[in-house]
Short mmCIF file of C-alpha atoms and ligand atoms in Angstrom, two decimals:
data_model
loop_
_atom_site.label_atom_id
_atom_site.label_comp_id
_atom_site.label_asym_id
_atom_site.label_seq_id
_atom_site.Cartn_x
_atom_site.Cartn_y
_atom_site.Cartn_z
CA MET A 1047 60.04 84.98 54.04
CA GLU A 1048 59.33 84.09 50.28
CA TYR A 1049 57.86 80.92 49.22
CA ASN A 1050 57.36 79.35 45.69
CA ILE A 1051 54.15 77.33 45.35
CA ALA A 1052 53.17 75.41 42.03
CA VAL A 1053 49.51 75.86 41.73
CA VAL A 1054 47.28 73.37 39.72
CA ARG A 1055 43.85 74.79 39.52
CA GLY A 1056 42.55 71.82 37.62
CA ASP A 1057 38.97 71.32 36.43
CA GLY A 1058 35.39 71.66 37.58
CA ILE A 1059 35.34 73.48 40.97
CA GLY A 1060 39.08 73.20 41.17
CA PRO A 1061 39.90 76.71 39.92
CA GLU A 1062 37.03 78.09 42.22
CA VAL A 1063 38.27 76.54 45.37
CA ILE A 1064 41.87 77.47 44.69
CA ARG A 1065 41.05 81.08 44.14
CA GLU A 1066 39.65 81.24 47.72
CA ALA A 1067 42.76 79.30 49.14
CA VAL A 1068 45.04 81.87 47.44
CA LYS A 1069 42.94 84.70 48.95
CA VAL A 1070 43.39 83.24 52.33
CA LEU A 1071 47.16 82.59 51.94
CA ASN A 1072 47.56 86.19 50.93
CA ALA A 1073 45.79 87.29 53.99
CA VAL A 1074 48.26 85.17 56.05
CA GLY A 1075 51.12 86.58 54.12
CA GLY A 1076 49.98 90.23 54.78
CA LYS A 1077 49.66 89.67 58.52
CA TYR A 1078 52.86 87.60 59.08
CA GLY A 1079 55.01 89.41 56.49
CA HIS A 1080 55.50 86.44 54.01
CA THR A 1081 55.32 86.62 50.18
CA PHE A 1082 53.80 83.60 48.41
CA HIS A 1083 54.71 83.19 44.66
CA TYR A 1084 52.17 81.15 42.78
CA ASN A 1085 53.37 79.41 39.68
CA TYR A 1086 50.18 78.27 37.88
CA VAL A 1087 50.74 75.11 36.08
CA LEU A 1088 48.54 72.65 33.99
CA ALA A 1089 47.47 69.21 34.81
CA GLY A 1090 44.33 67.20 34.40
CA GLY A 1091 41.55 67.89 31.90
CA GLU A 1092 42.58 71.51 31.18
CA ALA A 1093 46.16 70.22 30.38
CA ILE A 1094 44.78 67.66 27.91
CA ASP A 1095 42.74 70.44 26.13
CA GLU A 1096 45.69 72.73 25.89
CA THR A 1097 48.66 70.35 25.43
CA GLY A 1098 47.17 66.90 24.59
CA ARG A 1099 48.75 65.39 27.88
CA CYS A 1100 47.30 65.27 31.30
CA LEU A 1101 50.62 65.93 32.88
CA PRO A 1102 52.96 68.03 30.84
CA ASP A 1103 56.76 67.90 31.41
CA GLU A 1104 56.74 71.65 32.18
CA THR A 1105 54.38 71.10 35.06
CA VAL A 1106 56.56 68.43 36.58
CA SER A 1107 59.69 70.47 36.35
CA ILE A 1108 57.98 73.62 37.70
CA ALA A 1109 56.57 71.48 40.56
CA LYS A 1110 59.90 70.12 41.34
CA ALA A 1111 61.54 73.57 41.43
CA SER A 1112 58.90 74.94 43.80
CA ASP A 1113 58.68 74.56 47.62
CA ALA A 1114 55.22 72.92 47.48
CA VAL A 1115 52.34 72.11 45.24
CA LEU A 1116 48.75 73.20 45.76
CA LEU A 1117 46.14 71.42 43.81
CA GLY A 1118 42.33 71.91 43.28
CA ALA A 1119 40.92 68.79 41.62
CA VAL A 1120 41.00 67.24 38.14
CA GLY A 1121 38.67 65.26 35.90
CA GLY A 1122 35.21 65.75 34.66
CA PRO A 1123 32.74 64.09 32.25
CA LYS A 1124 34.30 65.83 29.19
CA TRP A 1125 37.27 63.48 29.50
CA ASP A 1126 35.51 60.27 30.78
CA THR A 1127 35.62 58.49 27.54
CA LEU A 1128 39.33 58.68 27.24
CA PRO A 1129 41.33 55.50 27.87
CA GLY A 1130 42.39 54.95 31.46
CA ASP A 1131 46.03 55.97 31.05
CA GLU A 1132 45.17 59.29 29.25
CA ARG A 1133 42.45 60.50 31.64
CA PRO A 1134 42.89 63.56 33.76
CA GLU A 1135 43.12 61.55 37.06
CA ARG A 1136 46.20 59.89 35.68
CA ALA A 1137 48.00 63.31 36.32
CA LEU A 1138 47.71 62.58 40.17
CA LEU A 1139 49.51 59.29 39.81
CA GLY A 1140 52.16 60.87 37.69
CA LEU A 1141 52.74 63.71 40.14
CA ARG A 1142 52.99 61.36 43.12
CA LYS A 1143 55.59 59.33 41.29
CA GLU A 1144 57.57 62.21 39.92
CA LEU A 1145 57.68 64.06 43.15
CA GLY A 1146 58.40 61.00 45.27
CA LEU A 1147 55.26 61.51 47.42
CA PHE A 1148 55.38 58.43 49.67
CA ALA A 1149 53.16 59.62 52.58
CA ASN A 1150 49.55 60.57 52.38
CA LEU A 1151 48.10 62.38 55.35
CA ARG A 1152 44.39 62.83 55.83
CA PRO A 1153 43.16 64.49 58.97
CA ALA A 1154 39.61 63.49 59.88
CA MET A 1155 38.30 66.31 61.94
CA VAL A 1156 34.90 66.76 63.41
CA PHE A 1157 34.45 70.49 64.24
CA ASP A 1158 32.03 70.73 67.28
CA GLU A 1159 29.84 73.06 65.15
CA LEU A 1160 29.41 70.45 62.65
CA ALA A 1161 28.71 67.45 64.80
CA ASP A 1162 25.26 67.05 63.43
CA ALA A 1163 26.79 66.37 59.95
CA SER A 1164 28.48 63.16 61.30
CA PRO A 1165 26.51 59.92 60.85
CA LEU A 1166 27.76 58.81 64.29
CA LYS A 1167 25.78 59.18 67.42
CA PRO A 1168 26.49 62.52 69.40
CA GLU A 1169 27.80 60.70 72.32
CA ILE A 1170 30.54 59.00 70.32
CA ILE A 1171 31.78 62.19 68.85
CA ALA A 1172 31.01 64.52 71.72
CA GLY A 1173 33.65 67.33 72.03
CA GLY A 1174 34.98 66.80 68.54
CA LEU A 1175 37.25 64.42 66.72
CA ASP A 1176 40.77 64.85 65.45
CA ILE A 1177 42.40 61.84 63.76
CA VAL A 1178 45.15 61.81 61.17
CA VAL A 1179 45.45 58.79 58.80
CA VAL A 1180 49.05 58.30 57.55
CA ARG A 1181 48.93 56.18 54.52
CA GLU A 1182 51.85 54.62 52.63
CA LEU A 1183 51.39 55.85 49.13
CA THR A 1184 53.90 54.32 46.72
CA GLY A 1185 54.31 50.65 47.71
CA GLY A 1186 52.31 47.61 48.64
CA ILE A 1187 49.78 45.75 46.41
CA TYR A 1188 48.95 48.75 44.09
CA PHE A 1189 52.48 48.73 42.95
CA GLY A 1190 53.57 45.10 43.39
CA GLU A 1191 53.90 42.42 40.72
CA LYS A 1192 50.71 41.57 39.09
CA GLY A 1193 49.58 39.36 36.33
CA LEU A 1194 47.43 36.62 34.86
CA LYS A 1195 48.04 32.78 35.05
CA ASP A 1196 46.47 29.46 34.55
CA THR A 1197 45.69 27.52 37.72
CA ASP A 1198 43.85 24.21 38.62
CA MET A 1199 40.76 26.35 39.09
CA GLY A 1200 41.15 27.96 35.61
CA PRO A 1201 42.41 31.31 34.54
CA ALA A 1202 43.37 33.53 37.49
CA ALA A 1203 44.85 37.00 38.33
CA TYR A 1204 47.10 38.08 41.09
CA ASP A 1205 48.52 41.30 42.70
CA VAL A 1206 51.38 41.05 45.21
CA GLU A 1207 51.59 42.96 48.42
CA GLN A 1208 55.37 43.56 49.21
CA TYR A 1209 56.85 45.99 51.53
CA SER A 1210 60.66 46.51 52.14
CA GLU A 1211 61.88 47.44 55.67
CA GLU A 1212 62.91 50.84 54.37
CA GLU A 1213 59.52 51.64 52.93
CA VAL A 1214 57.92 50.82 56.34
CA ARG A 1215 60.59 52.63 58.27
CA ARG A 1216 60.09 55.99 56.50
CA ILE A 1217 56.33 56.03 56.59
CA ALA A 1218 56.47 55.02 60.35
CA ARG A 1219 58.72 57.89 61.00
CA VAL A 1220 56.39 60.35 59.38
CA ALA A 1221 53.50 58.93 61.61
CA PHE A 1222 55.72 59.22 64.76
CA ASP A 1223 57.02 62.80 63.81
CA MET A 1224 53.43 63.70 63.40
CA ALA A 1225 52.37 62.13 66.65
CA MET A 1226 55.10 64.15 68.52
CA LYS A 1227 53.32 67.43 67.33
CA ARG A 1228 49.86 66.03 68.43
CA ASN A 1229 48.71 63.80 71.20
CA LYS A 1230 51.70 61.36 71.07
CA ARG A 1231 49.69 58.30 70.19
CA VAL A 1232 50.30 56.04 67.04
CA THR A 1233 48.01 53.07 66.13
CA SER A 1234 49.57 50.83 63.38
CA ILE A 1235 47.06 48.90 61.44
CA ASP A 1236 47.89 45.80 59.69
CA LYS A 1237 46.86 42.12 59.17
CA ALA A 1238 49.75 40.50 61.01
CA ASN A 1239 47.81 37.42 61.96
CA VAL A 1240 47.57 36.49 58.26
CA LEU A 1241 50.07 38.41 56.12
CA GLU A 1242 53.94 37.97 56.07
CA SER A 1243 54.23 41.58 54.92
CA SER A 1244 52.18 42.86 57.75
CA ARG A 1245 54.50 40.96 60.20
CA LEU A 1246 57.44 42.72 58.59
CA TRP A 1247 55.39 46.05 58.94
CA ARG A 1248 54.69 45.39 62.64
CA ARG A 1249 58.31 44.45 63.43
CA ILE A 1250 59.75 47.59 61.74
CA VAL A 1251 57.08 50.00 63.33
CA ALA A 1252 58.07 48.60 66.62
CA GLU A 1253 61.76 49.32 65.94
CA VAL A 1254 60.93 52.87 64.92
CA ALA A 1255 58.79 53.37 68.09
CA GLU A 1256 61.89 52.92 70.18
CA GLU A 1257 63.34 56.14 68.60
CA TYR A 1258 60.23 57.87 70.13
CA PRO A 1259 59.92 57.02 73.69
CA GLU A 1260 57.39 59.64 74.34
CA VAL A 1261 54.95 58.24 71.78
CA ALA A 1262 52.58 55.39 72.76
CA LEU A 1263 52.21 52.69 70.12
CA ASP A 1264 49.45 50.15 69.70
CA ASN A 1265 48.90 47.73 66.89
CA MET A 1266 45.57 46.78 65.49
CA TYR A 1267 44.38 44.40 62.83
CA VAL A 1268 42.60 46.04 60.04
CA ASP A 1269 39.21 44.41 60.61
CA ASN A 1270 39.24 45.56 64.27
CA GLY A 1271 40.47 48.98 62.96
CA ALA A 1272 37.56 49.53 60.63
CA MET A 1273 35.22 48.67 63.43
CA GLN A 1274 36.87 50.80 66.06
CA LEU A 1275 36.77 53.92 63.91
CA VAL A 1276 32.99 53.93 64.07
CA ARG A 1277 32.57 52.48 67.62
CA ASN A 1278 35.26 54.41 69.48
CA PRO A 1279 36.95 56.86 67.11
CA LYS A 1280 38.36 58.86 70.02
CA HIS A 1281 40.79 55.94 70.61
CA PHE A 1282 42.77 57.33 67.59
CA ASP A 1283 45.37 60.03 67.28
CA VAL A 1284 47.63 59.10 64.40
CA ILE A 1285 46.92 55.95 62.33
CA VAL A 1286 49.73 54.61 60.17
CA THR A 1287 48.89 51.95 57.59
CA SER A 1288 49.74 50.43 54.18
CA ASN A 1289 48.56 51.72 50.86
CA ILE A 1290 45.48 49.42 50.49
CA PHE A 1291 44.34 49.53 53.98
CA GLY A 1292 44.88 53.35 54.19
CA ASP A 1293 42.95 53.70 50.92
CA ILE A 1294 39.84 52.21 52.61
CA LEU A 1295 40.31 53.51 56.17
CA SER A 1296 40.93 57.08 55.20
CA ASP A 1297 37.70 57.16 53.38
CA GLU A 1298 35.91 55.54 56.32
CA ALA A 1299 37.48 58.18 58.55
CA SER A 1300 36.57 60.94 56.37
CA GLN A 1301 32.93 59.86 56.26
CA ILE A 1302 32.85 60.22 60.14
CA THR A 1303 33.09 63.91 59.53
CA GLY A 1304 29.90 63.93 57.43
CA SER A 1305 31.21 66.57 54.93
CA ILE A 1306 33.55 66.06 51.94
CA GLY A 1307 33.88 69.81 51.37
CA MET A 1308 35.72 70.14 54.63
CA LEU A 1309 38.51 67.57 54.24
CA PRO A 1310 42.21 68.57 53.48
CA SER A 1311 45.02 66.28 52.64
CA ALA A 1312 48.72 66.28 52.18
CA SER A 1313 51.19 63.98 50.28
CA LEU A 1314 54.73 64.34 51.54
CA ALA A 1315 58.10 63.32 50.07
CA ASN A 1316 61.43 63.16 51.86
CA GLY A 1317 62.48 66.42 53.26
CA ASN A 1318 59.68 68.92 53.56
CA PHE A 1319 58.37 68.90 50.09
CA GLY A 1320 54.56 68.09 49.71
CA MET A 1321 51.51 68.33 47.58
CA TYR A 1322 48.45 69.71 49.21
CA GLU A 1323 44.89 69.07 47.92
CA PRO A 1324 41.25 68.75 49.05
CA VAL A 1325 40.05 65.20 49.33
CA HIS A 1326 36.98 65.85 47.06
CA GLY A 1327 36.99 65.76 43.33
CA SER A 1328 36.14 68.30 40.69
CA ALA A 1329 32.40 68.16 41.59
CA PRO A 1330 31.26 68.94 37.92
CA ASP A 1331 27.67 68.92 39.19
CA ILE A 1332 28.13 72.15 41.01
CA ALA A 1333 30.99 73.88 39.13
CA GLY A 1334 30.22 77.43 38.22
CA THR A 1335 27.26 77.76 40.57
CA GLY A 1336 29.20 79.30 43.56
CA LYS A 1337 28.07 76.41 45.73
CA ALA A 1338 31.60 74.72 46.24
CA ASN A 1339 32.97 74.74 49.66
CA PRO A 1340 36.51 76.08 49.60
CA LEU A 1341 37.29 75.11 53.19
CA ALA A 1342 38.96 71.83 52.31
CA THR A 1343 41.37 73.63 50.11
CA ILE A 1344 41.85 76.46 52.51
CA LEU A 1345 42.71 73.89 55.18
CA SER A 1346 44.99 72.05 52.73
CA ALA A 1347 46.81 75.33 52.29
CA GLY A 1348 47.09 75.46 56.16
CA MET A 1349 48.69 71.91 56.09
CA MET A 1350 51.10 73.34 53.54
CA LEU A 1351 52.12 76.00 55.98
CA ARG A 1352 52.50 73.49 58.79
CA TYR A 1353 54.32 70.61 57.07
CA THR A 1354 56.30 72.07 54.40
CA PHE A 1355 57.10 75.74 55.50
CA GLY A 1356 57.15 74.99 59.21
CA LEU A 1357 54.95 77.91 59.80
CA MET A 1358 52.99 76.69 62.83
CA GLU A 1359 51.50 80.03 63.97
CA GLU A 1360 50.39 80.90 60.49
CA ALA A 1361 48.93 77.38 60.00
CA ASN A 1362 47.01 77.76 63.33
CA ALA A 1363 45.78 81.04 62.06
CA ILE A 1364 44.06 79.28 59.17
CA ASP A 1365 42.54 76.48 61.21
CA ASN A 1366 41.28 79.07 63.74
CA ALA A 1367 39.83 81.27 61.19
CA VAL A 1368 37.72 78.30 59.71
CA ARG A 1369 36.72 77.41 63.35
CA ALA A 1370 35.65 81.06 63.82
CA PHE A 1371 33.77 81.00 60.49
CA LEU A 1372 31.71 77.98 61.74
CA LYS A 1373 31.41 79.32 65.26
CA GLU A 1374 29.86 82.57 63.82
CA GLY A 1375 27.22 80.45 62.29
CA CYS A 1376 28.62 80.73 58.68
CA ARG A 1377 27.81 77.82 56.44
CA THR A 1378 28.47 76.92 52.88
CA PHE A 1379 25.79 75.11 50.73
CA ASP A 1380 26.96 71.57 51.56
CA ILE A 1381 26.80 72.13 55.35
CA ALA A 1382 23.93 74.53 55.60
CA THR A 1383 21.03 73.91 57.83
CA ARG A 1384 17.55 75.07 57.30
CA ASP A 1385 17.98 78.07 59.42
CA THR A 1386 21.23 79.36 57.70
CA VAL A 1387 21.71 81.41 54.56
CA PRO A 1388 24.70 79.62 52.91
CA LEU A 1389 27.46 81.76 51.72
CA THR A 1390 28.89 81.37 48.10
CA THR A 1391 32.38 80.06 47.34
CA SER A 1392 33.89 83.54 47.06
CA GLU A 1393 31.93 84.95 50.11
CA THR A 1394 33.32 82.09 52.10
CA GLY A 1395 36.99 82.98 51.00
CA ASP A 1396 36.41 86.58 51.74
CA LYS A 1397 35.07 85.79 55.33
CA VAL A 1398 37.78 83.33 56.25
CA ALA A 1399 40.36 85.69 54.96
CA SER A 1400 38.88 88.52 57.13
CA LEU A 1401 39.23 86.28 60.03
CA ILE A 1402 42.94 85.55 59.75
P1 NAD B 2038 33.50 64.56 43.91
O1 NAD B 2038 34.10 64.65 45.16
O2 NAD B 2038 33.87 65.56 42.75
O3 NAD B 2038 31.87 64.88 44.17
C1 NAD B 2038 31.11 64.02 44.86
C2 NAD B 2038 29.89 64.82 45.54
O4 NAD B 2038 30.31 65.75 46.46
C3 NAD B 2038 29.15 65.62 44.45
O5 NAD B 2038 27.73 65.71 44.75
C4 NAD B 2038 29.79 67.10 44.74
O6 NAD B 2038 28.95 68.16 44.26
C5 NAD B 2038 30.12 67.06 46.10
N1 NAD B 2038 31.23 67.89 46.55
C6 NAD B 2038 32.47 67.53 46.13
N2 NAD B 2038 33.38 68.48 46.59
C7 NAD B 2038 32.51 69.46 47.04
C8 NAD B 2038 32.77 70.79 47.64
N3 NAD B 2038 34.04 71.32 47.87
N4 NAD B 2038 31.72 71.65 48.10
C9 NAD B 2038 30.47 71.14 47.99
N5 NAD B 2038 30.17 69.83 47.51
C10 NAD B 2038 31.20 69.16 46.96
O7 NAD B 2038 33.42 63.20 43.36
P2 NAD B 2038 32.98 62.38 41.88
O8 NAD B 2038 31.66 63.06 41.59
O9 NAD B 2038 33.05 61.11 42.13
O10 NAD B 2038 34.07 62.88 40.85
C11 NAD B 2038 33.85 64.05 40.03
C12 NAD B 2038 35.25 64.09 39.28
O11 NAD B 2038 36.30 64.40 40.08
C13 NAD B 2038 35.66 62.78 38.36
O12 NAD B 2038 36.11 63.11 37.21
C14 NAD B 2038 36.58 62.21 39.30
O13 NAD B 2038 37.43 61.30 38.75
C15 NAD B 2038 37.34 63.35 39.88
N6 NAD B 2038 38.07 63.20 41.07
C16 NAD B 2038 39.24 63.97 41.25
C17 NAD B 2038 39.92 63.91 42.25
C18 NAD B 2038 41.18 64.63 42.59
O14 NAD B 2038 41.47 65.50 41.69
N7 NAD B 2038 41.94 64.47 43.59
C19 NAD B 2038 39.53 62.99 43.51
C20 NAD B 2038 38.16 62.45 43.25
C21 NAD B 2038 37.56 62.42 42.07
#
């Protein structure tokens, strides 16, 4: 099969980690008989330098015409003095909006071999961890009505949390579909003891659950959810939650893994379209040194194969190659121990590609 991928290399370590993900994708293509066409497009700081805009129209139209988007990372100190809406990171919001990416998926996996990197006690994460946080990405308080007003207590500011039934329904379906491909458990996290919007959220999630009789649903208040993530993370398979709660909980979940260089993510639209990127930023402090860990981007490419192209065996091949890399004792700089010689960014890509 042939697939068209719009690729944003971005800034800092972005181009370095993308190069390795492409290497691994090509190895997958060679083994399984697929051709991946890469359409390199500009976004972020590089786009500002070349076109004056962080998200040129051409990037959006090429991304829309592609099957998926693979993104490195954008931003860096060079552009930090620009006003907020002209900064490189703004390109991410623009892409989410233009591409209709309403579901953000963040797996938090603790590989057994890297258990030492987790801040949690070994007995809590024994045997590894595998959680996916499904965060609603285009609604809720970040996009609700906001403003300033005068009150009895003086000048005030407000932001409104609002969810429509349809917004909840479509994100809940993403979570339940995902659970069907995993361990068939969904935990919906809300604040239904206080918030009206959470009560609507809970009611609609329960309705959607009826369409998936094989999946077990439980509900948790967000304060308890934050606690259980560090006390008993094995409770979770798929977590589904609102934009703001997901923002916070997905960062908490990713910290459990102990290593930002290992964390992939996906943002999905209706249908199979998605944008895939590592959770980390452009890490300007290590750009150009060969110390960037490309595994998060390589695993993001694996998610692209799984969720957009439906290539399960090929996606598993990437996950297994990363696992084999770690099992053989290979390490990158960020996860190296005293007794390992870390591999550079490109050595890591070569090694993982050879393990496909
Ligand atoms: P960051 O994730 O870039 O870096 C945080 C720390 O983690 C740094 O010490 C860095 O060296 C390390 N790190 C990150 N990725 C790594 C990797 N793959 N391998 C090894 N070490 C890695 O976060 P930051 O420093 O807060 O932000 C730097 C720039 O990136 C900023 O301009 C920020 O706005 C931007 N940013 C972009 C995205 C994105 O493009 N999605 C996300 C977050 C931050």
